[in-house]
mmCIF file of C-alpha atoms and ligand atoms in Angstrom:
data_model
loop_
_atom_site.group_PDB
_atom_site.id
_atom_site.type_symbol
_atom_site.label_atom_id
_atom_site.label_comp_id
_atom_site.label_asym_id
_atom_site.label_seq_id
_atom_site.Cartn_x
_atom_site.Cartn_y
_atom_site.Cartn_z
ATOM 1 C CA UNK A 6 74.214 85.005 78.809
ATOM 2 C CA UNK A 7 77.621 85.618 80.590
ATOM 3 C CA UNK A 8 80.803 84.211 80.454
ATOM 4 C CA UNK A 9 82.817 83.901 83.672
ATOM 5 C CA UNK A 10 86.461 82.861 84.027
ATOM 6 C CA UNK A 11 87.453 79.906 86.429
ATOM 7 C CA UNK A 12 90.860 80.791 87.579
ATOM 8 C CA UNK A 13 92.731 82.671 90.362
ATOM 9 C CA UNK A 14 95.796 83.197 87.909
ATOM 10 C CA UNK A 15 96.004 87.279 87.879
ATOM 11 C CA UNK A 16 98.043 87.468 84.667
ATOM 12 C CA UNK A 17 95.634 84.990 82.852
ATOM 13 C CA UNK A 18 92.519 86.643 84.049
ATOM 14 C CA UNK A 19 93.914 90.069 83.188
ATOM 15 C CA UNK A 20 94.525 89.047 79.538
ATOM 16 C CA UNK A 21 90.922 87.538 79.391
ATOM 17 C CA UNK A 22 89.248 90.524 80.974
ATOM 18 C CA UNK A 23 91.034 92.764 78.447
ATOM 19 C CA UNK A 24 89.296 91.068 75.430
ATOM 20 C CA UNK A 25 86.177 92.665 77.050
ATOM 21 C CA UNK A 26 84.281 89.342 76.778
ATOM 22 C CA UNK A 27 84.398 88.222 80.302
ATOM 23 C CA UNK A 28 81.797 89.197 82.709
ATOM 24 C CA UNK A 29 83.035 87.926 85.994
ATOM 25 C CA UNK A 30 85.366 85.443 87.570
ATOM 26 C CA UNK A 31 85.186 82.312 89.800
ATOM 27 C CA UNK A 32 87.766 81.096 92.186
ATOM 28 C CA UNK A 33 87.742 78.331 94.671
ATOM 29 C CA UNK A 34 90.508 76.902 97.454
ATOM 30 C CA UNK A 35 92.271 74.554 94.814
ATOM 31 C CA UNK A 36 92.706 77.450 92.490
ATOM 32 C CA UNK A 37 94.034 79.562 94.971
ATOM 33 C CA UNK A 38 96.267 76.619 96.465
ATOM 34 C CA UNK A 39 97.853 76.549 92.856
ATOM 35 C CA UNK A 40 98.890 80.220 92.705
ATOM 36 C CA UNK A 41 100.006 80.218 96.200
ATOM 37 C CA UNK A 42 99.271 83.824 97.087
ATOM 38 C CA UNK A 43 97.296 85.639 99.809
ATOM 39 C CA UNK A 44 93.698 84.967 98.465
ATOM 40 C CA UNK A 45 92.626 88.451 99.672
ATOM 41 C CA UNK A 46 95.182 90.120 97.454
ATOM 42 C CA UNK A 47 94.094 87.887 94.287
ATOM 43 C CA UNK A 48 90.589 88.732 94.807
ATOM 44 C CA UNK A 49 91.276 92.561 95.220
ATOM 45 C CA UNK A 50 93.568 92.433 91.785
ATOM 46 C CA UNK A 51 90.838 90.503 89.865
ATOM 47 C CA UNK A 52 88.111 93.055 91.157
ATOM 48 C CA UNK A 53 90.181 96.142 89.938
ATOM 49 C CA UNK A 54 90.551 94.666 86.495
ATOM 50 C CA UNK A 55 86.894 95.448 85.769
ATOM 51 C CA UNK A 56 85.699 99.006 85.294
ATOM 52 C CA UNK A 57 82.278 98.176 86.818
ATOM 53 C CA UNK A 58 80.927 96.194 89.530
ATOM 54 C CA UNK A 59 81.385 92.465 88.148
ATOM 55 C CA UNK A 60 80.967 89.188 90.054
ATOM 56 C CA UNK A 61 84.095 87.847 91.495
ATOM 57 C CA UNK A 62 83.419 84.858 93.699
ATOM 58 C CA UNK A 63 85.536 84.240 96.651
ATOM 59 C CA UNK A 64 85.125 80.960 98.142
ATOM 60 C CA UNK A 65 84.695 80.608 102.143
ATOM 61 C CA UNK A 66 85.667 77.566 104.278
ATOM 62 C CA UNK A 67 84.409 76.312 107.565
ATOM 63 C CA UNK A 68 82.729 73.671 109.545
ATOM 64 C CA UNK A 69 79.823 75.801 110.751
ATOM 65 C CA UNK A 70 77.826 78.744 109.214
ATOM 66 C CA UNK A 71 79.394 81.105 111.662
ATOM 67 C CA UNK A 72 83.000 80.409 110.657
ATOM 68 C CA UNK A 73 81.840 81.005 106.901
ATOM 69 C CA UNK A 74 80.339 84.196 107.782
ATOM 70 C CA UNK A 75 83.418 85.448 109.567
ATOM 71 C CA UNK A 76 85.500 84.627 106.635
ATOM 72 C CA UNK A 77 82.794 86.374 104.252
ATOM 73 C CA UNK A 78 83.068 89.414 106.171
ATOM 74 C CA UNK A 79 86.548 89.881 105.413
ATOM 75 C CA UNK A 80 85.934 89.163 101.647
ATOM 76 C CA UNK A 81 82.977 91.508 101.541
ATOM 77 C CA UNK A 82 85.378 94.432 102.754
ATOM 78 C CA UNK A 83 87.454 93.954 100.008
ATOM 79 C CA UNK A 84 85.406 95.204 96.904
ATOM 80 C CA UNK A 85 81.842 95.606 96.153
ATOM 81 C CA UNK A 86 82.443 93.057 93.349
ATOM 82 C CA UNK A 87 82.947 90.151 95.617
ATOM 83 C CA UNK A 88 80.561 87.546 95.579
ATOM 84 C CA UNK A 89 80.393 85.118 98.531
ATOM 85 C CA UNK A 90 81.054 81.401 97.387
ATOM 86 C CA UNK A 91 79.585 78.898 99.889
ATOM 87 C CA UNK A 92 79.287 75.047 99.897
ATOM 88 C CA UNK A 93 76.107 73.317 99.417
ATOM 89 C CA UNK A 94 75.741 72.038 103.150
ATOM 90 C CA UNK A 95 73.129 72.762 105.751
ATOM 91 C CA UNK A 96 75.596 75.213 107.231
ATOM 92 C CA UNK A 97 76.613 76.657 103.951
ATOM 93 C CA UNK A 98 73.041 77.318 103.119
ATOM 94 C CA UNK A 99 72.529 78.864 106.747
ATOM 95 C CA UNK A 100 75.283 81.389 105.923
ATOM 96 C CA UNK A 101 74.095 81.868 102.425
ATOM 97 C CA UNK A 102 70.500 82.777 103.651
ATOM 98 C CA UNK A 103 71.868 85.310 106.126
ATOM 99 C CA UNK A 104 74.146 86.807 103.432
ATOM 100 C CA UNK A 105 71.320 87.118 101.032
ATOM 101 C CA UNK A 106 69.032 88.974 103.333
ATOM 102 C CA UNK A 107 71.711 91.405 103.891
ATOM 103 C CA UNK A 108 71.868 91.995 100.140
ATOM 104 C CA UNK A 109 75.384 90.396 99.561
ATOM 105 C CA UNK A 110 75.792 88.527 96.292
ATOM 106 C CA UNK A 111 76.215 84.690 96.934
ATOM 107 C CA UNK A 112 77.229 81.620 94.774
ATOM 108 C CA UNK A 113 76.298 78.171 96.033
ATOM 109 C CA UNK A 114 78.855 75.454 94.950
ATOM 110 C CA UNK A 115 79.077 71.953 94.645
ATOM 111 C CA UNK A 116 75.541 71.356 93.477
ATOM 112 C CA UNK A 117 75.011 67.876 91.746
ATOM 113 C CA UNK A 118 71.421 67.689 91.833
ATOM 114 C CA UNK A 119 68.033 69.451 91.290
ATOM 115 C CA UNK A 120 66.978 69.045 94.924
ATOM 116 C CA UNK A 121 70.266 70.737 96.104
ATOM 117 C CA UNK A 122 69.342 73.418 93.473
ATOM 118 C CA UNK A 123 66.159 73.845 94.937
ATOM 119 C CA UNK A 124 67.646 74.147 98.437
ATOM 120 C CA UNK A 125 70.077 76.855 97.032
ATOM 121 C CA UNK A 126 67.058 79.025 95.428
ATOM 122 C CA UNK A 127 65.396 78.700 98.903
ATOM 123 C CA UNK A 128 68.349 80.220 100.596
ATOM 124 C CA UNK A 129 68.276 83.059 98.216
ATOM 125 C CA UNK A 130 71.522 82.353 96.315
ATOM 126 C CA UNK A 131 72.179 84.867 93.689
ATOM 127 C CA UNK A 132 73.784 81.800 91.621
ATOM 128 C CA UNK A 133 73.981 78.179 92.085
ATOM 129 C CA UNK A 134 76.903 76.262 90.547
ATOM 130 C CA UNK A 135 76.190 72.879 89.090
ATOM 131 C CA UNK A 136 79.487 70.920 88.325
ATOM 132 C CA UNK A 137 79.257 69.645 84.836
ATOM 133 C CA UNK A 138 82.420 68.029 84.184
ATOM 134 C CA UNK A 139 82.342 66.331 87.532
ATOM 135 C CA UNK A 140 79.194 64.811 87.035
ATOM 136 C CA UNK A 141 80.224 63.720 83.540
ATOM 137 C CA UNK A 142 83.287 61.986 85.332
ATOM 138 C CA UNK A 143 80.825 60.021 87.381
ATOM 139 C CA UNK A 144 78.894 58.838 84.306
ATOM 140 C CA UNK A 145 76.036 61.339 84.847
ATOM 141 C CA UNK A 146 75.249 63.898 82.298
ATOM 142 C CA UNK A 147 75.855 67.226 83.712
ATOM 143 C CA UNK A 148 74.188 69.034 80.719
ATOM 144 C CA UNK A 149 71.150 66.961 81.574
ATOM 145 C CA UNK A 150 71.419 68.466 85.081
ATOM 146 C CA UNK A 151 71.628 71.874 83.955
ATOM 147 C CA UNK A 152 68.539 71.497 81.826
ATOM 148 C CA UNK A 153 66.295 69.935 84.617
ATOM 149 C CA UNK A 154 67.408 72.994 87.019
ATOM 150 C CA UNK A 155 66.601 75.152 84.452
ATOM 151 C CA UNK A 156 63.012 73.762 83.912
ATOM 152 C CA UNK A 157 62.406 73.766 87.568
ATOM 153 C CA UNK A 158 63.523 77.359 87.854
ATOM 154 C CA UNK A 159 61.766 78.628 84.911
ATOM 155 C CA UNK A 160 58.414 77.002 86.188
ATOM 156 C CA UNK A 161 58.587 78.483 89.585
ATOM 157 C CA UNK A 162 60.111 81.830 88.752
ATOM 158 C CA UNK A 163 63.158 81.590 90.547
ATOM 159 C CA UNK A 164 65.567 84.222 90.607
ATOM 160 C CA UNK A 165 68.630 82.400 91.202
ATOM 161 C CA UNK A 166 70.906 82.248 88.271
ATOM 162 C CA UNK A 167 72.317 78.922 87.143
ATOM 163 C CA UNK A 168 76.217 79.368 86.841
ATOM 164 C CA UNK A 169 77.441 75.976 84.887
ATOM 165 C CA UNK A 170 80.845 75.220 86.436
ATOM 166 C CA UNK A 171 83.345 72.503 86.121
ATOM 167 C CA UNK A 172 83.315 73.090 82.330
ATOM 168 C CA UNK A 173 85.947 71.127 80.575
ATOM 169 C CA UNK A 174 85.519 71.722 76.847
ATOM 170 C CA UNK A 175 84.156 74.277 74.472
ATOM 171 C CA UNK A 176 81.410 71.805 73.549
ATOM 172 C CA UNK A 177 80.107 71.927 76.884
ATOM 173 C CA UNK A 178 79.824 75.732 76.946
ATOM 174 C CA UNK A 179 77.440 75.760 73.919
ATOM 175 C CA UNK A 180 75.430 72.925 75.585
ATOM 176 C CA UNK A 181 75.095 74.382 78.906
ATOM 177 C CA UNK A 182 73.775 77.622 77.461
ATOM 178 C CA UNK A 183 71.450 75.749 75.046
ATOM 179 C CA UNK A 184 69.591 74.086 78.154
ATOM 180 C CA UNK A 185 69.282 76.986 80.183
ATOM 181 C CA UNK A 186 72.664 78.010 81.940
ATOM 182 C CA UNK A 187 72.613 81.753 82.616
ATOM 183 C CA UNK A 188 76.418 81.745 83.124
ATOM 184 C CA UNK A 189 79.239 79.432 81.924
ATOM 185 C CA UNK A 190 82.382 79.835 84.371
ATOM 186 C CA UNK A 191 85.250 78.475 82.128
ATOM 187 C CA UNK A 192 88.908 77.837 82.476
ATOM 188 C CA UNK A 193 91.210 80.129 80.387
ATOM 189 C CA UNK A 194 92.188 77.348 78.237
ATOM 190 C CA UNK A 195 88.768 76.526 77.408
ATOM 191 C CA UNK A 196 87.959 80.227 76.563
ATOM 192 C CA UNK A 197 90.965 80.485 74.334
ATOM 193 C CA UNK A 198 89.661 77.698 72.260
ATOM 194 C CA UNK A 199 86.233 79.177 72.161
ATOM 195 C CA UNK A 200 87.507 81.447 69.233
ATOM 196 C CA UNK A 201 88.791 78.560 66.958
ATOM 197 C CA UNK A 202 87.671 77.088 64.131
ATOM 198 C CA UNK A 203 89.430 75.275 61.115
ATOM 199 C CA UNK A 204 87.247 76.876 58.612
ATOM 200 C CA UNK A 205 87.858 80.386 60.172
ATOM 201 C CA UNK A 206 91.528 80.060 59.752
ATOM 202 C CA UNK A 207 91.107 78.463 56.195
ATOM 203 C CA UNK A 208 88.684 81.140 55.208
ATOM 204 C CA UNK A 209 90.968 84.255 56.537
ATOM 205 C CA UNK A 210 94.062 82.610 54.871
ATOM 206 C CA UNK A 211 92.115 82.926 51.705
ATOM 207 C CA UNK A 212 90.644 86.305 52.251
ATOM 208 C CA UNK A 213 94.186 87.647 52.836
ATOM 209 C CA UNK A 214 95.719 85.968 49.881
ATOM 210 C CA UNK A 215 92.975 87.355 47.597
ATOM 211 C CA UNK A 216 93.484 90.827 48.930
ATOM 212 C CA UNK A 217 97.249 90.727 48.629
ATOM 213 C CA UNK A 218 96.599 89.779 45.041
ATOM 214 C CA UNK A 219 94.083 92.397 44.422
ATOM 215 C CA UNK A 220 96.836 95.081 46.050
ATOM 216 C CA UNK A 221 99.435 93.753 43.655
ATOM 217 C CA UNK A 222 97.038 94.230 40.498
ATOM 218 C CA UNK A 223 96.126 97.731 41.675
ATOM 219 C CA UNK A 224 99.901 98.973 42.212
HETATM 220 O O1 G3P B 320 85.009 76.430 90.564
HETATM 221 C C1 G3P B 320 84.462 75.080 90.510
HETATM 222 C C2 G3P B 320 85.012 74.417 89.289
HETATM 223 O O2 G3P B 320 84.536 75.071 87.840
HETATM 224 C C3 G3P B 320 85.831 73.352 89.100
HETATM 225 O O3 G3P B 320 86.117 72.793 88.362
HETATM 226 O O4 G3P B 320 87.528 71.365 86.771
HETATM 227 O O5 G3P B 320 87.810 71.432 89.233
HETATM 228 O O6 G3P B 320 85.809 69.999 88.431
HETATM 229 P P1 G3P B 320 86.996 71.190 88.074
#
């Protein structure tokens, strides 16, 4: 069970990685655009935050497999932690197959159906990213898609890991893991909220106050 952070903000990623609870990071062109920095620098900085070979997804863009592979070459040279993220299209899967055969870590993104997840597995993807929140936005259960992919992958001994993406809230994290996601990639706001429970706050307040009372009695 792994938790990835879905962010290109190096300060925010740094703080989350420092908790020791984050196993990897995913980025995408929209997240990169938000930061407005050179994506290669962002990827390198994030990779260097881990003291081991983590998985840091850098997404390629292009019309053809060749264009995607050229861009992938640039990213691969940056750091051994780089995972190449590719779109679930015929050209994206062609590029994925080639990279997978060369032993490069790959993440096939924009997955919205079981049949697409089957193709990603056939292309040798290390990870497939079903978009939970965006499916929910379209009145289809994202969690049920994770369950369905997990059932098929388990039944057929598929090695591709299910990386639940487009996660919008804490509840979805628990549900995705419960139905078979190997990894959830989550925005920093959702990660921070995972700690929270009103009963934890209430219980802690009571423990602290009782401890202080005891100290007073003992002094
Ligand atoms: O990185 C892909 C994914 O997590 C995007 O999420 O919230 O833009 O649908 P969202």
